[in-house]
Short mmCIF file of C-alpha atoms in Angstrom, two decimals:
data_model
loop_
_atom_site.label_atom_id
_atom_site.label_comp_id
_atom_site.label_asym_id
_atom_site.label_seq_id
_atom_site.Cartn_x
_atom_site.Cartn_y
_atom_site.Cartn_z
CA MET A 1 3.54 32.74 33.16
CA SER A 2 0.41 30.02 31.41
CA ASP A 3 -2.56 31.41 29.87
CA MET A 4 -5.43 30.93 32.36
CA SER A 5 -3.18 33.52 34.75
CA ARG A 6 -2.51 35.84 32.56
CA ILE A 7 -6.07 36.56 31.06
CA LYS A 8 -7.86 38.58 33.55
CA THR A 9 -11.26 38.75 34.17
CA PHE A 10 -13.00 41.43 34.53
CA ASN A 11 -17.28 41.61 36.65
CA LEU A 12 -19.15 44.10 36.71
CA PRO A 13 -18.76 46.28 40.30
CA ASP A 14 -21.69 47.28 42.48
CA LEU A 15 -21.10 50.41 42.04
CA GLY A 16 -22.91 51.49 45.50
CA GLU A 17 -25.98 51.35 47.54
CA GLY A 18 -27.26 48.39 46.25
CA LEU A 19 -27.20 48.60 42.62
CA THR A 20 -28.16 45.94 40.80
CA GLU A 21 -27.03 46.48 37.15
CA GLY A 22 -26.32 48.97 34.62
CA GLU A 23 -26.45 49.92 31.01
CA ILE A 24 -22.74 49.79 29.30
CA LEU A 25 -23.24 53.50 27.56
CA ALA A 26 -19.25 53.21 25.50
CA TRP A 27 -16.34 51.60 25.40
CA LEU A 28 -13.38 54.28 25.70
CA VAL A 29 -11.50 50.42 24.67
CA LYS A 30 -10.80 48.34 22.21
CA VAL A 31 -9.94 44.45 21.80
CA GLY A 32 -5.88 44.92 20.94
CA ASP A 33 -5.78 48.18 23.06
CA THR A 34 -2.37 48.05 25.24
CA ILE A 35 -4.04 49.75 28.35
CA GLU A 36 -2.67 50.98 32.42
CA LEU A 37 -4.33 50.71 35.20
CA ASN A 38 -6.49 52.68 36.83
CA GLN A 39 -7.26 53.98 33.37
CA PRO A 40 -11.32 54.61 32.24
CA ILE A 41 -12.41 51.27 30.64
CA VAL A 42 -15.94 51.29 29.88
CA GLU A 43 -18.69 54.64 31.18
CA VAL A 44 -21.69 53.10 32.27
CA GLU A 45 -24.50 54.54 33.22
CA THR A 46 -26.88 52.84 36.74
CA ALA A 47 -30.23 53.88 38.63
CA LYS A 48 -27.89 56.60 40.04
CA ALA A 49 -25.22 58.83 36.97
CA ALA A 50 -22.89 58.37 33.85
CA VAL A 51 -19.60 57.09 35.44
CA GLU A 52 -16.27 55.61 34.26
CA ILE A 53 -15.14 52.60 35.95
CA PRO A 54 -11.10 51.80 35.60
CA ALA A 55 -9.23 49.69 34.92
CA LYS A 56 -8.58 47.10 36.86
CA TRP A 57 -4.75 45.95 35.53
CA ALA A 58 -2.87 47.55 33.07
CA GLY A 59 -2.38 44.96 29.71
CA GLN A 60 -3.91 44.43 26.52
CA VAL A 61 -7.71 44.38 26.02
CA GLN A 62 -8.64 40.38 24.86
CA ALA A 63 -12.48 40.35 24.55
CA ILE A 64 -14.88 42.60 24.79
CA HIS A 65 -18.15 40.32 26.02
CA HIS A 66 -20.99 43.13 25.96
CA PRO A 67 -21.86 45.75 23.40
CA GLU A 68 -22.99 49.11 23.73
CA GLY A 69 -26.33 49.91 24.40
CA ALA A 70 -25.93 45.94 26.50
CA THR A 71 -27.85 45.71 30.12
CA VAL A 72 -25.19 44.36 32.51
CA GLU A 73 -25.38 42.37 36.25
CA VAL A 74 -23.28 43.72 39.40
CA GLY A 75 -20.27 41.11 38.92
CA THR A 76 -21.42 39.41 34.98
CA PRO A 77 -17.86 39.49 32.97
CA ILE A 78 -17.59 42.69 30.69
CA ILE A 79 -14.26 42.30 30.17
CA ALA A 80 -11.15 40.95 29.50
CA ILE A 81 -7.27 41.28 30.09
CA ASP A 82 -3.86 40.15 29.30
CA THR A 83 -2.63 41.34 32.32
CA ASP A 84 1.74 39.65 30.56
CA PRO A 85 1.61 40.52 26.29
CA GLY A 86 5.13 40.83 26.47
CA ALA A 87 5.10 36.82 26.98
CA GLY A 88 4.81 36.14 23.85
CA PRO A 89 1.00 35.30 21.84
CA LEU A 90 -1.91 33.51 23.53
CA GLU A 91 -2.05 29.71 22.49
CA ALA A 92 -5.39 30.29 21.38
CA PRO A 93 -7.41 32.73 20.06
CA SER A 94 -8.97 34.77 23.39
CA THR A 95 -13.46 33.91 21.90
CA THR A 96 -15.54 37.07 21.18
CA ALA A 97 -18.04 38.38 23.61
CA THR A 98 -21.41 37.73 20.84
CA PRO A 99 -21.54 34.73 19.09
CA SER A 100 -21.48 34.90 15.30
CA ASP A 101 -24.53 33.92 13.42
CA ASP A 102 -22.67 31.52 10.80
CA LEU A 103 -21.68 29.36 13.68
CA PRO A 104 -23.30 25.71 13.56
CA THR A 105 -23.34 26.04 17.84
CA PRO A 106 -23.67 29.70 20.38
CA SER A 107 -19.99 30.45 22.69
CA ALA A 108 -20.70 28.58 26.41
CA ALA A 109 -21.09 32.02 27.76
CA SER A 110 -23.97 32.42 25.78
CA LEU A 111 -25.64 29.42 26.35
CA ALA A 112 -25.37 30.09 30.27
CA ALA A 113 -27.17 32.66 30.08
CA VAL A 114 -29.91 31.48 28.39
CA GLU A 115 -32.95 31.43 30.56
CA VAL A 116 -35.09 28.69 30.58
CA ALA A 117 -38.19 28.58 32.29
CA PRO A 118 -38.79 26.74 35.22
CA ALA A 119 -40.16 23.67 34.50
CA GLU A 120 -37.76 22.76 32.01
CA GLY A 121 -35.43 20.85 35.18
CA MET A 122 -32.83 21.53 38.37
CA ILE A 123 -30.56 23.59 38.78
CA GLU A 124 -26.87 22.35 37.59
CA PRO A 125 -23.74 23.02 39.08
CA GLY A 126 -22.38 26.76 38.44
CA LEU A 127 -25.50 28.24 38.04
CA ILE A 128 -26.25 30.79 40.94
CA GLY A 129 -27.78 29.31 43.38
CA GLY A 130 -26.06 25.75 42.51
CA ALA A 131 -23.38 24.28 43.63
CA ALA A 132 -20.18 25.35 41.20
CA PRO A 133 -17.11 23.13 40.51
CA GLY A 134 -16.00 22.68 43.62
CA GLY A 135 -18.76 22.92 45.58
CA ARG A 136 -18.41 26.50 46.40
CA THR A 137 -21.90 28.40 45.83
CA ALA A 138 -21.89 30.62 42.28
CA VAL A 139 -22.66 34.05 43.96
CA LEU A 140 -22.60 37.94 41.93
CA VAL A 141 -19.89 39.92 43.29
CA GLY A 142 -21.51 41.86 46.44
CA TYR A 143 -24.49 39.84 47.43
CA GLY A 144 -24.62 36.77 49.77
CA PRO A 145 -25.70 33.65 48.17
CA ARG A 146 -29.76 33.20 47.01
CA THR A 147 -32.46 31.33 45.65
CA THR A 148 -33.42 31.79 42.21
CA ALA A 149 -35.41 30.91 39.46
CA ALA A 150 -34.69 27.19 38.49
CA LYS A 151 -32.21 27.41 35.36
CA ARG A 152 -30.27 25.30 33.36
CA ARG A 153 -27.96 25.24 30.70
CA PRO A 154 -29.12 23.89 27.73
CA ARG A 155 -27.07 20.81 26.12
CA LYS A 156 -25.83 20.65 22.55
CA GLY A 157 -28.16 19.25 20.72
CA ALA A 158 -31.60 18.86 22.80
CA VAL A 159 -34.55 19.74 22.05
CA PRO A 160 -36.80 20.27 24.87
CA ALA A 161 -39.74 17.44 25.53
CA GLN A 162 -42.88 19.53 25.05
CA ALA A 163 -41.86 21.34 22.21
CA GLU A 164 -41.02 17.74 20.38
CA ALA A 165 -42.78 17.53 16.88
CA PRO A 166 -42.80 14.58 14.78
CA VAL A 167 -41.30 15.73 11.02
CA THR A 168 -43.57 14.37 8.70
CA PRO A 169 -46.99 13.60 9.66
CA ALA A 170 -48.24 10.39 9.12
CA PRO A 171 -50.53 10.54 5.60
CA VAL A 172 -54.03 11.85 6.36
CA ALA A 173 -57.59 12.27 5.06
CA PRO A 174 -57.01 16.47 3.29
CA GLN A 175 -58.19 18.75 6.08
CA PRO A 176 -57.89 22.16 5.56
CA VAL A 177 -55.19 24.39 6.03
CA THR A 178 -54.26 26.89 9.03
CA PRO A 179 -51.71 28.69 10.05
CA GLU A 180 -48.93 26.99 11.45
CA PRO A 181 -47.76 28.22 14.54
CA VAL A 182 -44.69 30.84 16.01
CA ARG A 183 -41.55 28.71 16.04
CA ASN A 184 -39.01 29.16 18.25
CA GLY A 185 -35.92 27.93 16.45
CA ILE A 186 -34.61 24.81 17.57
CA GLY A 187 -37.55 22.96 16.04
CA GLY A 188 -41.02 23.12 17.96
CA PRO A 189 -43.04 25.86 18.63
CA VAL A 190 -43.66 28.43 21.76
CA THR A 191 -45.84 26.55 24.34
CA GLY A 192 -46.35 29.55 26.51
CA GLY A 193 -43.98 27.53 28.78
CA LEU A 194 -41.02 27.84 26.29
CA VAL A 195 -38.99 30.77 25.75
CA LEU A 196 -35.82 31.37 25.86
CA ALA A 197 -34.71 35.14 26.90
CA LYS A 198 -31.98 36.10 28.69
CA PRO A 199 -33.56 38.52 32.35
CA PRO A 200 -32.32 42.25 30.14
CA VAL A 201 -34.37 41.03 27.19
CA ARG A 202 -37.22 39.85 29.40
CA LYS A 203 -37.01 43.33 31.08
CA LEU A 204 -37.01 44.79 28.29
CA ALA A 205 -40.07 42.77 27.16
CA LYS A 206 -41.95 43.15 30.27
CA ASP A 207 -41.49 47.33 29.92
CA LEU A 208 -41.89 47.73 26.41
CA GLY A 209 -45.09 45.68 26.26
CA VAL A 210 -44.06 43.06 23.88
CA ASP A 211 -45.45 38.87 24.47
CA LEU A 212 -42.09 37.02 24.53
CA SER A 213 -44.18 33.68 22.59
CA THR A 214 -45.37 35.00 19.60
CA LEU A 215 -41.39 36.64 18.88
CA THR A 216 -39.28 34.16 16.66
CA GLY A 217 -35.22 34.09 17.91
CA SER A 218 -32.78 34.98 16.26
CA GLY A 219 -30.14 33.97 19.27
CA PRO A 220 -28.28 31.24 19.86
CA LEU A 221 -30.88 28.00 19.73
CA GLY A 222 -33.56 30.65 18.88
CA SER A 223 -33.50 33.15 21.51
CA ILE A 224 -35.22 36.30 21.68
CA THR A 225 -32.50 39.50 21.45
CA ARG A 226 -32.92 42.32 22.28
CA GLU A 227 -33.40 43.47 18.12
CA ASP A 228 -36.05 41.04 18.30
CA VAL A 229 -38.35 42.96 21.21
CA GLN A 230 -37.52 45.96 19.71
CA GLN A 231 -38.75 45.10 15.89
CA ALA A 232 -42.27 43.81 17.92
CA ALA A 233 -42.20 46.86 19.38
CA SER A 234 -42.32 48.86 16.30
CA GLY A 235 -44.44 46.91 14.84
CA SER A 236 -41.64 45.08 12.57
CA VAL A 237 -42.15 41.49 13.10
CA ALA A 238 -46.06 39.51 12.49
CA ALA A 239 -48.40 39.03 15.96
CA ALA A 240 -47.94 34.70 16.40
CA GLU A 241 -51.32 34.45 14.80
CA PRO A 242 -52.68 36.24 11.26
CA VAL A 243 -55.19 38.70 11.95
CA ALA A 244 -57.66 39.38 10.47
CA VAL A 245 -57.78 43.13 8.75
CA THR A 246 -61.09 44.32 8.71
CA SER A 247 -61.89 48.96 7.81
CA THR A 248 -62.77 49.17 10.84
CA ALA A 249 -58.53 48.73 11.45
CA THR A 250 -57.89 49.95 8.64
CA SER A 251 -59.63 53.41 9.26
CA ALA A 252 -58.37 52.89 13.03
CA ALA A 253 -54.93 52.93 11.56
CA SER A 254 -54.14 56.42 11.71
CA PHE A 255 -54.18 55.78 15.52
CA GLY A 256 -52.04 52.51 16.52
CA ALA A 257 -48.59 51.56 17.30
CA ASP A 258 -46.76 52.79 13.75
CA ARG A 259 -47.53 57.06 15.19
CA GLU A 260 -46.01 56.16 18.92
CA GLN A 261 -42.73 56.11 20.58
CA ARG A 262 -42.49 53.21 23.61
CA ILE A 263 -39.45 54.79 25.40
CA PRO A 264 -37.79 52.34 28.14
CA VAL A 265 -37.49 53.62 31.62
CA LYS A 266 -35.03 52.49 32.83
CA GLY A 267 -31.14 54.18 34.79
CA VAL A 268 -31.81 57.53 36.67
CA ARG A 269 -35.79 58.13 35.25
CA LYS A 270 -36.22 55.28 36.52
CA LEU A 271 -34.86 55.34 40.25
CA THR A 272 -36.95 59.45 40.20
CA ALA A 273 -39.81 57.47 39.51
CA GLU A 274 -39.95 55.32 42.50
CA ASN A 275 -38.62 58.14 44.31
CA MET A 276 -40.99 59.94 43.28
CA SER A 277 -44.38 57.35 44.03
CA ARG A 278 -42.82 56.39 47.03
CA SER A 279 -43.06 59.91 48.46
CA ALA A 280 -45.56 60.70 47.20
CA PHE A 281 -47.75 58.27 48.76
CA THR A 282 -45.67 57.92 52.49
CA ALA A 283 -45.37 61.37 53.81
CA PRO A 284 -48.17 63.43 53.69
CA HIS A 285 -47.23 66.32 52.02
CA VAL A 286 -47.88 70.12 52.43
CA THR A 287 -47.43 73.00 50.00
CA GLU A 288 -47.32 76.76 50.91
CA PHE A 289 -47.00 79.73 48.57
CA LEU A 290 -45.30 83.29 49.35
CA THR A 291 -44.34 86.25 47.00
CA VAL A 292 -42.08 88.72 47.50
CA ASP A 293 -40.41 91.43 46.31
CA VAL A 294 -36.57 90.78 45.51
CA THR A 295 -35.97 94.21 44.33
CA ARG A 296 -33.45 94.57 47.56
CA ALA A 297 -32.36 91.32 46.75
CA MET A 298 -31.55 92.01 43.20
CA LYS A 299 -29.27 95.18 43.51
CA ALA A 300 -27.02 93.23 46.12
CA LEU A 301 -26.00 90.55 43.73
CA GLU A 302 -25.16 94.06 41.26
CA ARG A 303 -23.23 95.45 44.23
CA LEU A 304 -21.72 91.51 44.64
CA ARG A 305 -20.94 91.54 41.07
CA GLY A 306 -19.04 94.92 40.99
CA ARG A 307 -16.02 94.12 43.90
CA ARG A 308 -13.05 92.24 41.86
CA GLU A 309 -12.68 90.02 44.71
CA TRP A 310 -16.08 88.26 42.89
CA ARG A 311 -15.72 89.21 39.21
CA ASP A 312 -14.29 85.92 38.30
CA VAL A 313 -17.61 84.45 39.67
CA ARG A 314 -21.29 83.55 38.47
CA VAL A 315 -23.25 85.31 40.49
CA SER A 316 -26.94 83.85 40.66
CA PRO A 317 -30.65 84.36 43.26
CA LEU A 318 -30.34 80.50 43.66
CA LEU A 319 -26.80 82.07 45.34
CA LEU A 320 -29.18 84.47 47.73
CA VAL A 321 -31.77 81.93 47.37
CA ALA A 322 -29.53 79.06 48.86
CA LYS A 323 -28.06 81.24 51.70
CA ALA A 324 -31.82 82.25 52.75
CA VAL A 325 -32.67 78.56 53.22
CA LEU A 326 -29.20 78.26 54.94
CA LEU A 327 -30.81 81.04 57.53
CA ALA A 328 -34.02 80.20 57.53
CA VAL A 329 -32.22 76.12 59.28
CA LYS A 330 -30.26 78.05 62.12
CA ARG A 331 -33.11 79.35 63.46
CA HIS A 332 -35.80 76.86 62.68
CA PRO A 333 -33.61 73.13 62.71
CA MET A 334 -36.56 71.16 62.96
CA VAL A 335 -36.97 71.80 58.98
CA ASN A 336 -34.28 70.02 58.24
CA SER A 337 -34.83 66.09 58.96
CA THR A 338 -35.99 62.65 58.94
CA TRP A 339 -39.01 60.24 59.85
CA ALA A 340 -37.27 57.24 61.40
CA GLY A 341 -40.26 56.05 62.13
CA ASP A 342 -41.00 56.09 65.81
CA GLU A 343 -38.33 59.08 65.71
CA ILE A 344 -37.23 61.87 64.18
CA VAL A 345 -33.95 62.29 63.67
CA VAL A 346 -32.87 66.21 63.52
CA LYS A 347 -29.50 66.67 61.13
CA GLU A 348 -27.25 69.98 62.72
CA TYR A 349 -25.47 69.91 59.40
CA VAL A 350 -27.63 70.98 56.21
CA ASN A 351 -26.60 68.69 52.44
CA LEU A 352 -28.28 71.36 50.35
CA GLY A 353 -29.56 70.33 47.38
CA ILE A 354 -30.35 71.91 43.69
CA ALA A 355 -32.42 69.75 41.34
CA ALA A 356 -31.05 70.19 37.91
CA ALA A 357 -32.59 68.58 34.51
CA THR A 358 -30.04 66.55 32.50
CA GLU A 359 -30.51 64.61 28.98
CA ARG A 360 -30.60 61.64 31.58
CA GLY A 361 -33.42 62.58 33.63
CA LEU A 362 -34.40 64.72 36.86
CA ILE A 363 -31.06 64.51 39.19
CA VAL A 364 -30.38 65.95 43.15
CA PRO A 365 -26.78 66.07 43.80
CA ASN A 366 -26.24 68.36 47.11
CA VAL A 367 -23.63 70.74 48.85
CA LYS A 368 -22.28 69.33 51.90
CA ASP A 369 -21.99 71.00 54.83
CA ALA A 370 -23.91 74.01 53.01
CA GLY A 371 -24.00 75.98 56.24
CA ARG A 372 -20.39 75.72 57.05
CA LEU A 373 -19.31 78.22 53.86
CA SER A 374 -19.06 81.23 53.81
CA LEU A 375 -20.95 82.61 50.93
CA ARG A 376 -17.66 82.70 48.20
CA GLU A 377 -17.39 79.47 49.02
CA LEU A 378 -20.95 78.91 48.10
CA ALA A 379 -20.84 80.25 44.84
CA ASP A 380 -17.58 78.12 43.69
CA ALA A 381 -19.97 75.07 45.61
CA LEU A 382 -23.21 75.52 43.64
CA ASN A 383 -21.05 76.94 40.33
CA GLY A 384 -19.61 73.78 40.06
CA LEU A 385 -22.25 71.53 41.00
CA VAL A 386 -24.51 72.62 38.27
CA GLN A 387 -21.57 72.51 35.54
CA THR A 388 -21.27 68.63 36.47
CA ALA A 389 -24.70 68.03 36.70
CA LYS A 390 -25.46 69.16 32.87
CA SER A 391 -22.10 67.08 31.68
CA GLY A 392 -23.69 64.19 32.92
CA ARG A 393 -20.76 63.41 35.39
CA THR A 394 -22.61 63.68 38.64
CA SER A 395 -21.05 60.27 40.38
CA PRO A 396 -23.61 58.77 42.87
CA ALA A 397 -21.60 60.22 45.73
CA ASP A 398 -23.05 64.28 44.63
CA MET A 399 -25.92 62.98 44.64
CA SER A 400 -26.58 60.72 48.06
CA GLY A 401 -27.45 61.75 51.71
CA GLY A 402 -29.27 64.55 50.84
CA THR A 403 -31.12 66.32 54.03
CA LEU A 404 -32.75 70.00 51.91
CA THR A 405 -33.42 70.22 48.74
CA ILE A 406 -34.53 73.34 45.91
CA THR A 407 -35.65 73.27 42.64
CA ASN A 408 -34.89 76.53 40.89
CA VAL A 409 -38.14 76.08 38.47
CA GLY A 410 -38.21 79.83 37.05
CA VAL A 411 -35.11 78.96 34.47
CA PHE A 412 -37.58 77.82 32.93
CA GLY A 413 -40.26 80.39 33.38
CA VAL A 414 -42.45 79.05 35.80
CA ASP A 415 -43.82 81.39 38.79
CA THR A 416 -43.86 78.34 41.20
CA GLY A 417 -44.65 75.06 41.94
CA THR A 418 -45.98 71.76 44.10
CA PRO A 419 -42.40 69.45 44.43
CA ILE A 420 -42.38 66.38 44.84
CA LEU A 421 -39.77 65.20 48.55
CA PRO A 422 -37.04 63.84 47.73
CA PRO A 423 -37.12 60.35 50.01
CA GLY A 424 -35.39 60.90 53.73
CA GLU A 425 -36.46 65.19 53.36
CA SER A 426 -38.00 66.91 54.93
CA ALA A 427 -38.55 69.70 53.21
CA ILE A 428 -37.97 71.37 50.11
CA LEU A 429 -39.04 74.70 48.70
CA ALA A 430 -39.22 75.80 44.98
CA PHE A 431 -37.89 78.49 43.46
CA GLY A 432 -39.96 80.85 40.93
CA ALA A 433 -40.07 83.06 37.61
CA VAL A 434 -37.96 86.18 39.24
CA ARG A 435 -40.20 89.50 37.06
CA GLU A 436 -41.16 93.04 36.73
CA MET A 437 -45.26 93.66 38.14
CA PRO A 438 -47.10 96.13 39.95
CA TRP A 439 -46.27 96.25 43.83
CA VAL A 440 -47.55 98.52 46.23
CA HIS A 441 -44.31 99.56 48.04
CA LYS A 442 -44.45 102.89 50.22
CA GLY A 443 -48.13 103.83 49.44
CA LYS A 444 -47.31 104.34 45.99
CA VAL A 445 -48.34 101.65 42.68
CA LYS A 446 -44.86 101.23 41.06
CA ALA A 447 -42.97 98.20 39.03
CA ARG A 448 -40.90 95.64 41.06
CA GLN A 449 -39.13 92.66 41.33
CA VAL A 450 -40.91 89.79 42.03
CA THR A 451 -40.53 86.09 42.41
CA THR A 452 -42.90 82.68 44.30
CA LEU A 453 -41.37 80.73 46.59
CA GLY A 454 -43.44 77.46 46.80
CA LEU A 455 -42.12 75.38 50.23
CA SER A 456 -43.85 71.76 50.04
CA PHE A 457 -43.26 69.90 54.24
CA ASP A 458 -44.19 66.61 54.92
CA HIS A 459 -46.59 67.78 57.21
CA ARG A 460 -45.74 64.74 60.09
CA ILE A 461 -42.45 66.48 61.37
CA ILE A 462 -43.87 69.71 59.79
CA ASP A 463 -46.64 71.13 61.20
CA GLY A 464 -48.12 74.63 60.01
CA GLU A 465 -46.36 77.36 62.35
CA LEU A 466 -43.31 75.75 61.19
CA GLY A 467 -43.45 75.67 57.90
CA SER A 468 -44.74 79.59 57.49
CA LYS A 469 -42.22 80.92 60.08
CA PHE A 470 -39.63 78.60 57.82
CA LEU A 471 -41.04 80.38 54.10
CA ARG A 472 -41.51 84.66 55.32
CA ASP A 473 -37.64 84.51 57.40
CA ILE A 474 -36.13 82.26 53.37
CA GLY A 475 -38.20 85.60 51.94
CA ASP A 476 -37.24 88.29 54.51
CA PHE A 477 -33.96 87.22 53.85
CA LEU A 478 -34.78 87.64 50.33
CA ALA A 479 -36.67 91.36 50.25
CA ASP A 480 -33.93 92.98 52.61
CA PRO A 481 -30.77 90.89 52.19
CA GLU A 482 -28.34 92.62 54.42
CA ALA A 483 -31.07 93.91 57.20
CA ALA A 484 -30.72 89.84 58.03
CA LEU A 485 -27.90 89.63 58.04
CA LEU A 486 -27.56 92.40 60.30
CA ALA A 487 -30.93 90.94 62.65
CA TRP A 488 -29.47 86.95 62.92
CA THR A 489 -25.94 86.97 62.04
#
């Protein structure tokens, strides 16, 4: 077997639902490791969740093309695997993904990833949008041919025209000394039209508010790296032009960047921000509130925990709230629907979402077809969903297809809220903290366990009457679960 056929390059796959890039959180293997088919090799964070990607081939790891923390586009090579290591050593050693700083010239892979301003030239063979060797069109995995901004590979030793500058100026009369402009690392000044940086670096600079034209690149051919941008954002890199320091600036330094933290918006947090903004300004939200005496429901939970078949199950008030929502949906099916422009899609199944706060941001996994589950099955599903979310292992499939959501703000000691609808859903219920409060019960003021519910709904689908009846039924169940079950089932 030839060396070319032995070495297989594994590209970052499309992880579903139109995701275009992912951040490498951790490599689970290293160069030289022997791996098996379907063995997890890398953990990648997408806009949906963190997932482990398995190997497509068994063999030996020859090269890792991107370090941890790098943002990689779908279809980009991330690892090379020797599928027949027993055939003997390779004729030539594999190259590493990151060129060493002491090499005179960078690798071809690094040069191909450097983005040049569109005015620099035409699209060359092998780049996205241009012809690949043999007349093919280079595309990303999972996507058809597309036209992109013109890119070309800088030629070895070539200097862009606008970057040319005489090495030794002609003798002239003495002139006042002026600051030398920042250079791009290949001998030419940065003129605004030539900034060498990979697309993820440009995106990072935009997120952090860093002007790339003010930086001196430390990468191949003077290209700007992620480290350059991060150092500039932290204030450790000087600006392109010296700034005169005045007494006013000195006195205001305590309110400057040295006391600010810039957190890149990416992954789950970025997707959540986009979804919430789209929902808030697309669906007309209405929120109603209901305060409920849930003393009987809490007593029912205690009796349930005492039963032999429930002793190994974690039973929380959220279980009864979920059951109340599912029964109320059966009585008011229009609540479980989606606005589809010229029609309303009423769904006969309930994929019940539970909002969960994680280290990577807010996620909303859902219990599929929750209305068909028994109370015990629902308890097991909710417990499994919460534990998976806390461990950071929720899959994109678990977060897709939700039809109605509960957000349990009570775990934070909050009474209620005005939650924003997840896109595509028409209702979301906020469940507040259960507190002991004075309450009029049977004509007397007594200490009772009380909670407040907040229901936000899409007013295009759910009018005030329907929303009020749905919220009332949830409250009725929580006020007396046994009576509601007897009356409704």
